[in-house]
PDB file of C-alpha atoms in Angstrom:
ATOM      1  CA  UNK A   1      -9.239   7.245 -27.826  1.00 94.00           C
ATOM      2  CA  UNK A   2      -7.581   9.645 -30.231  1.00 97.00           C
ATOM      3  CA  UNK A   3      -6.387   7.523 -33.131  1.00 97.00           C
ATOM      4  CA  UNK A   4      -4.343   8.767 -36.069  1.00 97.00           C
ATOM      5  CA  UNK A   5      -3.947   6.825 -39.295  1.00 95.00           C
ATOM      6  CA  UNK A   6      -0.968   7.834 -41.416  1.00 94.00           C
ATOM      7  CA  UNK A   7      -0.461   6.746 -44.988  1.00 89.00           C
ATOM      8  CA  UNK A   8       3.190   5.841 -45.397  1.00 86.00           C
ATOM      9  CA  UNK A   9       3.846   7.041 -48.926  1.00 83.00           C
ATOM     10  CA  UNK A  10       6.117  10.080 -49.154  1.00 79.00           C
ATOM     11  CA  UNK A  11       4.350  12.757 -51.199  1.00 78.00           C
ATOM     12  CA  UNK A  12       7.392  13.377 -53.399  1.00 78.00           C
ATOM     13  CA  UNK A  13       7.616   9.727 -54.453  1.00 71.00           C
ATOM     14  CA  UNK A  14       4.071   9.172 -55.677  1.00 67.00           C
ATOM     15  CA  UNK A  15       2.741  10.108 -59.083  1.00 62.00           C
ATOM     16  CA  UNK A  16      -0.585   8.323 -58.811  1.00 64.00           C
ATOM     17  CA  UNK A  17      -2.772   9.005 -55.774  1.00 69.00           C
ATOM     18  CA  UNK A  18      -4.729   5.973 -54.600  1.00 76.00           C
ATOM     19  CA  UNK A  19      -7.611   6.308 -52.162  1.00 78.00           C
ATOM     20  CA  UNK A  20      -6.662   4.550 -48.884  1.00 84.00           C
ATOM     21  CA  UNK A  21      -9.651   2.197 -48.854  1.00 84.00           C
ATOM     22  CA  UNK A  22      -8.266  -0.057 -46.109  1.00 88.00           C
ATOM     23  CA  UNK A  23      -7.750   2.908 -43.806  1.00 90.00           C
ATOM     24  CA  UNK A  24     -11.215   4.197 -44.754  1.00 89.00           C
ATOM     25  CA  UNK A  25     -12.838   0.943 -43.612  1.00 91.00           C
ATOM     26  CA  UNK A  26     -10.912   0.969 -40.331  1.00 92.00           C
ATOM     27  CA  UNK A  27     -11.678   4.656 -39.776  1.00 93.00           C
ATOM     28  CA  UNK A  28     -15.393   4.031 -40.283  1.00 93.00           C
ATOM     29  CA  UNK A  29     -15.467   1.113 -37.838  1.00 93.00           C
ATOM     30  CA  UNK A  30     -13.475   2.979 -35.176  1.00 95.00           C
ATOM     31  CA  UNK A  31     -15.488   6.193 -35.570  1.00 94.00           C
ATOM     32  CA  UNK A  32     -18.704   4.211 -35.138  1.00 93.00           C
ATOM     33  CA  UNK A  33     -17.193   2.681 -31.974  1.00 93.00           C
ATOM     34  CA  UNK A  34     -16.665   6.168 -30.518  1.00 95.00           C
ATOM     35  CA  UNK A  35     -12.990   6.761 -31.242  1.00 96.00           C
ATOM     36  CA  UNK A  36     -11.774  10.175 -32.402  1.00 96.00           C
ATOM     37  CA  UNK A  37     -10.071   9.286 -35.689  1.00 96.00           C
ATOM     38  CA  UNK A  38      -7.830  11.589 -37.729  1.00 94.00           C
ATOM     39  CA  UNK A  39      -6.370  10.739 -41.139  1.00 92.00           C
ATOM     40  CA  UNK A  40      -2.978  12.052 -42.228  1.00 91.00           C
ATOM     41  CA  UNK A  41      -3.012  11.247 -45.930  1.00 87.00           C
ATOM     42  CA  UNK A  42       0.521  12.251 -46.785  1.00 87.00           C
ATOM     43  CA  UNK A  43       0.226  12.244 -50.573  1.00 83.00           C
ATOM     44  CA  UNK A  44      -3.089  14.079 -50.888  1.00 79.00           C
ATOM     45  CA  UNK A  45      -2.091  16.761 -48.367  1.00 83.00           C
ATOM     46  CA  UNK A  46       1.598  16.869 -49.362  1.00 85.00           C
ATOM     47  CA  UNK A  47       2.666  16.036 -45.807  1.00 90.00           C
ATOM     48  CA  UNK A  48       6.422  15.888 -45.378  1.00 93.00           C
ATOM     49  CA  UNK A  49       7.860  14.246 -42.270  1.00 94.00           C
ATOM     50  CA  UNK A  50       8.217  17.701 -40.692  1.00 96.00           C
ATOM     51  CA  UNK A  51       4.530  18.473 -41.294  1.00 95.00           C
ATOM     52  CA  UNK A  52       3.542  15.059 -39.932  1.00 95.00           C
ATOM     53  CA  UNK A  53       5.546  15.782 -36.774  1.00 97.00           C
ATOM     54  CA  UNK A  54       3.836  19.146 -36.280  1.00 97.00           C
ATOM     55  CA  UNK A  55       0.383  17.641 -36.752  1.00 96.00           C
ATOM     56  CA  UNK A  56       1.133  14.816 -34.326  1.00 97.00           C
ATOM     57  CA  UNK A  57       2.310  17.295 -31.681  1.00 98.00           C
ATOM     58  CA  UNK A  58      -0.852  19.372 -32.170  1.00 97.00           C
ATOM     59  CA  UNK A  59      -3.289  16.436 -32.121  1.00 97.00           C
ATOM     60  CA  UNK A  60      -1.575  14.452 -29.327  1.00 97.00           C
ATOM     61  CA  UNK A  61      -2.962  11.011 -30.242  1.00 98.00           C
ATOM     62  CA  UNK A  62      -3.299   8.030 -27.946  1.00 96.00           C
ATOM     63  CA  UNK A  63      -2.381   5.608 -30.766  1.00 97.00           C
ATOM     64  CA  UNK A  64      -0.797   5.973 -34.208  1.00 98.00           C
ATOM     65  CA  UNK A  65      -1.581   3.475 -36.980  1.00 97.00           C
ATOM     66  CA  UNK A  66       0.283   3.088 -40.265  1.00 96.00           C
ATOM     67  CA  UNK A  67      -1.027   1.026 -43.147  1.00 90.00           C
ATOM     68  CA  UNK A  68       1.375   0.157 -45.947  1.00 89.00           C
ATOM     69  CA  UNK A  69       2.588  -2.257 -48.592  1.00 86.00           C
ATOM     70  CA  UNK A  70       6.159  -3.501 -48.480  1.00 87.00           C
ATOM     71  CA  UNK A  71       7.148  -1.309 -51.404  1.00 87.00           C
ATOM     72  CA  UNK A  72       7.142   1.677 -49.011  1.00 88.00           C
ATOM     73  CA  UNK A  73       8.820  -0.049 -46.040  1.00 91.00           C
ATOM     74  CA  UNK A  74      11.801   2.376 -46.161  1.00 92.00           C
ATOM     75  CA  UNK A  75       9.382   5.281 -45.786  1.00 93.00           C
ATOM     76  CA  UNK A  76       7.809   3.636 -42.730  1.00 94.00           C
ATOM     77  CA  UNK A  77      11.296   3.126 -41.282  1.00 95.00           C
ATOM     78  CA  UNK A  78      11.776   6.911 -41.574  1.00 95.00           C
ATOM     79  CA  UNK A  79       8.273   7.711 -40.298  1.00 96.00           C
ATOM     80  CA  UNK A  80       8.354   5.696 -37.034  1.00 97.00           C
ATOM     81  CA  UNK A  81      11.212   7.701 -35.419  1.00 97.00           C
ATOM     82  CA  UNK A  82       9.355  10.920 -36.279  1.00 97.00           C
ATOM     83  CA  UNK A  83       6.258   9.542 -34.536  1.00 98.00           C
ATOM     84  CA  UNK A  84       8.292   8.436 -31.498  1.00 97.00           C
ATOM     85  CA  UNK A  85       9.883  11.897 -31.172  1.00 98.00           C
ATOM     86  CA  UNK A  86       6.568  13.737 -31.593  1.00 98.00           C
ATOM     87  CA  UNK A  87       4.525  11.341 -29.402  1.00 97.00           C
ATOM     88  CA  UNK A  88       6.754   9.685 -26.799  1.00 97.00           C
ATOM     89  CA  UNK A  89       5.224   6.548 -25.311  1.00 94.00           C
ATOM     90  CA  UNK A  90       2.347   6.376 -27.796  1.00 96.00           C
ATOM     91  CA  UNK A  91       1.846   2.873 -29.235  1.00 95.00           C
ATOM     92  CA  UNK A  92       2.456   2.495 -32.976  1.00 96.00           C
ATOM     93  CA  UNK A  93       0.421  -0.141 -34.808  1.00 96.00           C
ATOM     94  CA  UNK A  94       1.215  -1.223 -38.359  1.00 96.00           C
ATOM     95  CA  UNK A  95      -0.892  -3.156 -40.824  1.00 94.00           C
ATOM     96  CA  UNK A  96      -1.439  -3.934 -44.460  1.00 91.00           C
ATOM     97  CA  UNK A  97      -0.835  -6.799 -46.880  1.00 88.00           C
ATOM     98  CA  UNK A  98       2.911  -7.078 -46.369  1.00 86.00           C
ATOM     99  CA  UNK A  99       2.579  -6.864 -42.607  1.00 92.00           C
ATOM    100  CA  UNK A 100       0.111  -9.758 -42.638  1.00 90.00           C
ATOM    101  CA  UNK A 101       2.423 -11.829 -44.836  1.00 90.00           C
ATOM    102  CA  UNK A 102       5.683 -11.080 -42.954  1.00 91.00           C
ATOM    103  CA  UNK A 103       4.841  -9.622 -39.519  1.00 91.00           C
ATOM    104  CA  UNK A 104       8.204 -10.409 -37.941  1.00 92.00           C
ATOM    105  CA  UNK A 105      10.125  -8.639 -40.695  1.00 92.00           C
ATOM    106  CA  UNK A 106       7.731  -5.668 -40.655  1.00 94.00           C
ATOM    107  CA  UNK A 107       7.941  -5.244 -36.873  1.00 94.00           C
ATOM    108  CA  UNK A 108      11.712  -5.673 -36.851  1.00 93.00           C
ATOM    109  CA  UNK A 109      12.356  -3.223 -39.695  1.00 94.00           C
ATOM    110  CA  UNK A 110       9.880  -0.534 -38.610  1.00 95.00           C
ATOM    111  CA  UNK A 111      10.292  -0.844 -34.821  1.00 94.00           C
ATOM    112  CA  UNK A 112       6.510  -0.501 -34.424  1.00 95.00           C
ATOM    113  CA  UNK A 113       4.913  -1.855 -31.247  1.00 93.00           C
ATOM    114  CA  UNK A 114       2.140  -3.995 -32.729  1.00 93.00           C
ATOM    115  CA  UNK A 115       1.040  -5.394 -36.078  1.00 94.00           C
ATOM    116  CA  UNK A 116      -2.448  -6.213 -37.290  1.00 94.00           C
ATOM    117  CA  UNK A 117      -2.475  -9.625 -38.969  1.00 92.00           C
ATOM    118  CA  UNK A 118      -5.224 -10.213 -41.521  1.00 90.00           C
ATOM    119  CA  UNK A 119      -8.483  -8.305 -41.397  1.00 88.00           C
ATOM    120  CA  UNK A 120      -8.233  -5.365 -39.026  1.00 90.00           C
ATOM    121  CA  UNK A 121     -11.786  -4.144 -38.464  1.00 90.00           C
ATOM    122  CA  UNK A 122     -12.458  -6.332 -35.408  1.00 89.00           C
ATOM    123  CA  UNK A 123      -8.850  -6.914 -34.315  1.00 90.00           C
ATOM    124  CA  UNK A 124      -7.882  -3.238 -34.213  1.00 92.00           C
ATOM    125  CA  UNK A 125     -11.103  -2.144 -32.500  1.00 91.00           C
ATOM    126  CA  UNK A 126     -10.624  -4.775 -29.792  1.00 89.00           C
ATOM    127  CA  UNK A 127      -6.915  -3.995 -29.452  1.00 90.00           C
ATOM    128  CA  UNK A 128      -7.629  -0.288 -28.934  1.00 92.00           C
ATOM    129  CA  UNK A 129     -10.016  -1.241 -26.139  1.00 89.00           C
ATOM    130  CA  UNK A 130      -7.210  -3.302 -24.561  1.00 87.00           C
ATOM    131  CA  UNK A 131      -4.719  -0.434 -24.891  1.00 88.00           C
ATOM    132  CA  UNK A 132      -7.236   1.917 -23.262  1.00 88.00           C
ATOM    133  CA  UNK A 133      -7.304  -0.468 -20.296  1.00 83.00           C
ATOM    134  CA  UNK A 134      -3.495  -0.409 -20.059  1.00 80.00           C
ATOM    135  CA  UNK A 135      -2.837  -3.874 -21.458  1.00 67.00           C
ATOM    136  CA  UNK A 136       0.279  -3.665 -23.595  1.00 64.00           C
ATOM    137  CA  UNK A 137       2.106  -6.968 -23.170  1.00 62.00           C
ATOM    138  CA  UNK A 138       2.163  -9.985 -25.463  1.00 58.00           C
ATOM    139  CA  UNK A 139       0.038 -12.338 -23.321  1.00 53.00           C
ATOM    140  CA  UNK A 140      -2.754  -9.754 -23.345  1.00 63.00           C
ATOM    141  CA  UNK A 141      -3.050  -9.571 -27.121  1.00 67.00           C
ATOM    142  CA  UNK A 142      -6.315 -10.381 -28.849  1.00 77.00           C
ATOM    143  CA  UNK A 143      -6.639 -12.392 -32.098  1.00 83.00           C
ATOM    144  CA  UNK A 144      -5.186 -10.669 -35.138  1.00 89.00           C
ATOM    145  CA  UNK A 145      -2.417  -8.808 -33.313  1.00 90.00           C
ATOM    146  CA  UNK A 146       1.318  -9.541 -33.235  1.00 89.00           C
ATOM    147  CA  UNK A 147       4.338  -8.050 -31.494  1.00 88.00           C
ATOM    148  CA  UNK A 148       8.001  -8.796 -30.942  1.00 85.00           C
ATOM    149  CA  UNK A 149       8.722 -10.002 -27.424  1.00 80.00           C
ATOM    150  CA  UNK A 150      11.652  -8.659 -25.421  1.00 73.00           C
ATOM    151  CA  UNK A 151      14.130 -11.117 -26.898  1.00 67.00           C
ATOM    152  CA  UNK A 152      12.991 -10.366 -30.465  1.00 71.00           C
ATOM    153  CA  UNK A 153      10.853 -13.425 -31.145  1.00 77.00           C
ATOM    154  CA  UNK A 154       7.481 -13.006 -32.779  1.00 80.00           C
ATOM    155  CA  UNK A 155       4.328 -13.405 -30.707  1.00 80.00           C
ATOM    156  CA  UNK A 156       1.242 -13.845 -32.907  1.00 80.00           C
ATOM    157  CA  UNK A 157      -2.302 -14.503 -31.753  1.00 81.00           C
ATOM    158  CA  UNK A 158      -3.591 -15.650 -35.134  1.00 77.00           C
ATOM    159  CA  UNK A 159      -5.280 -13.889 -37.999  1.00 82.00           C
ATOM    160  CA  UNK A 160      -7.903 -11.187 -37.566  1.00 78.00           C
ATOM    161  CA  UNK A 161     -11.460 -12.327 -38.089  1.00 79.00           C
ATOM    162  CA  UNK A 162     -13.080 -11.039 -41.294  1.00 81.00           C
ATOM    163  CA  UNK A 163     -15.931  -8.570 -41.087  1.00 81.00           C
ATOM    164  CA  UNK A 164     -18.740  -8.895 -43.634  1.00 79.00           C
ATOM    165  CA  UNK A 165     -18.627  -5.938 -46.014  1.00 81.00           C
ATOM    166  CA  UNK A 166     -22.214  -4.991 -45.199  1.00 85.00           C
ATOM    167  CA  UNK A 167     -21.182  -4.519 -41.544  1.00 85.00           C
ATOM    168  CA  UNK A 168     -18.543  -1.903 -42.387  1.00 84.00           C
ATOM    169  CA  UNK A 169     -20.012   1.623 -42.359  1.00 80.00           C
ATOM    170  CA  UNK A 170     -19.141   4.188 -45.002  1.00 82.00           C
ATOM    171  CA  UNK A 171     -16.128   6.359 -44.221  1.00 83.00           C
ATOM    172  CA  UNK A 172     -16.426   9.877 -42.873  1.00 80.00           C
ATOM    173  CA  UNK A 173     -15.762  11.466 -46.265  1.00 79.00           C
ATOM    174  CA  UNK A 174     -14.967  14.871 -44.771  1.00 79.00           C
ATOM    175  CA  UNK A 175     -11.808  13.366 -43.224  1.00 78.00           C
ATOM    176  CA  UNK A 176     -10.294  12.705 -46.654  1.00 74.00           C
ATOM    177  CA  UNK A 177      -8.794  15.592 -48.601  1.00 70.00           C
ATOM    178  CA  UNK A 178     -10.180  14.912 -52.038  1.00 66.00           C
ATOM    179  CA  UNK A 179      -9.660  18.363 -53.491  1.00 56.00           C
ATOM    180  CA  UNK A 180      -7.420  17.079 -56.243  1.00 47.00           C
TER     181      UNK A 180
END
């Protein structure tokens, strides 16, 4: 599957660039599993919402993932409609510390389709396999994934199982614009 990870931080609002280590671990695991993973690191590449939209339309992903902390929730709320317009029907998966702590709030505020709860290396890989097979409803979810059901109530399958650090491959460094 073509998977895009987008960092949520707006490039104009950040003065200190932090390497997206969580995304890097997920990228490495998914790349090893055979997925075609692209990183849109908004701060490092100065990607405005308009540039994100253009890249999404060019890449045509099967899934879009956003990792974030709650401090940038308003930016994710602005980002999700851009993704929906550029990639109609493509599932949006969110994750990160705040999402794990408050998945119902994160899903409600962002209008994403799914949330990764806890460690994502195994949960996201398995969930992408399920999406590839056309399973998109709550009863089909694997451990570590949550969604809001039709009436707005949270459906959670538990917390994602941790992956030992030594089992996580190194990231594909060439995917990260580290020219700064």
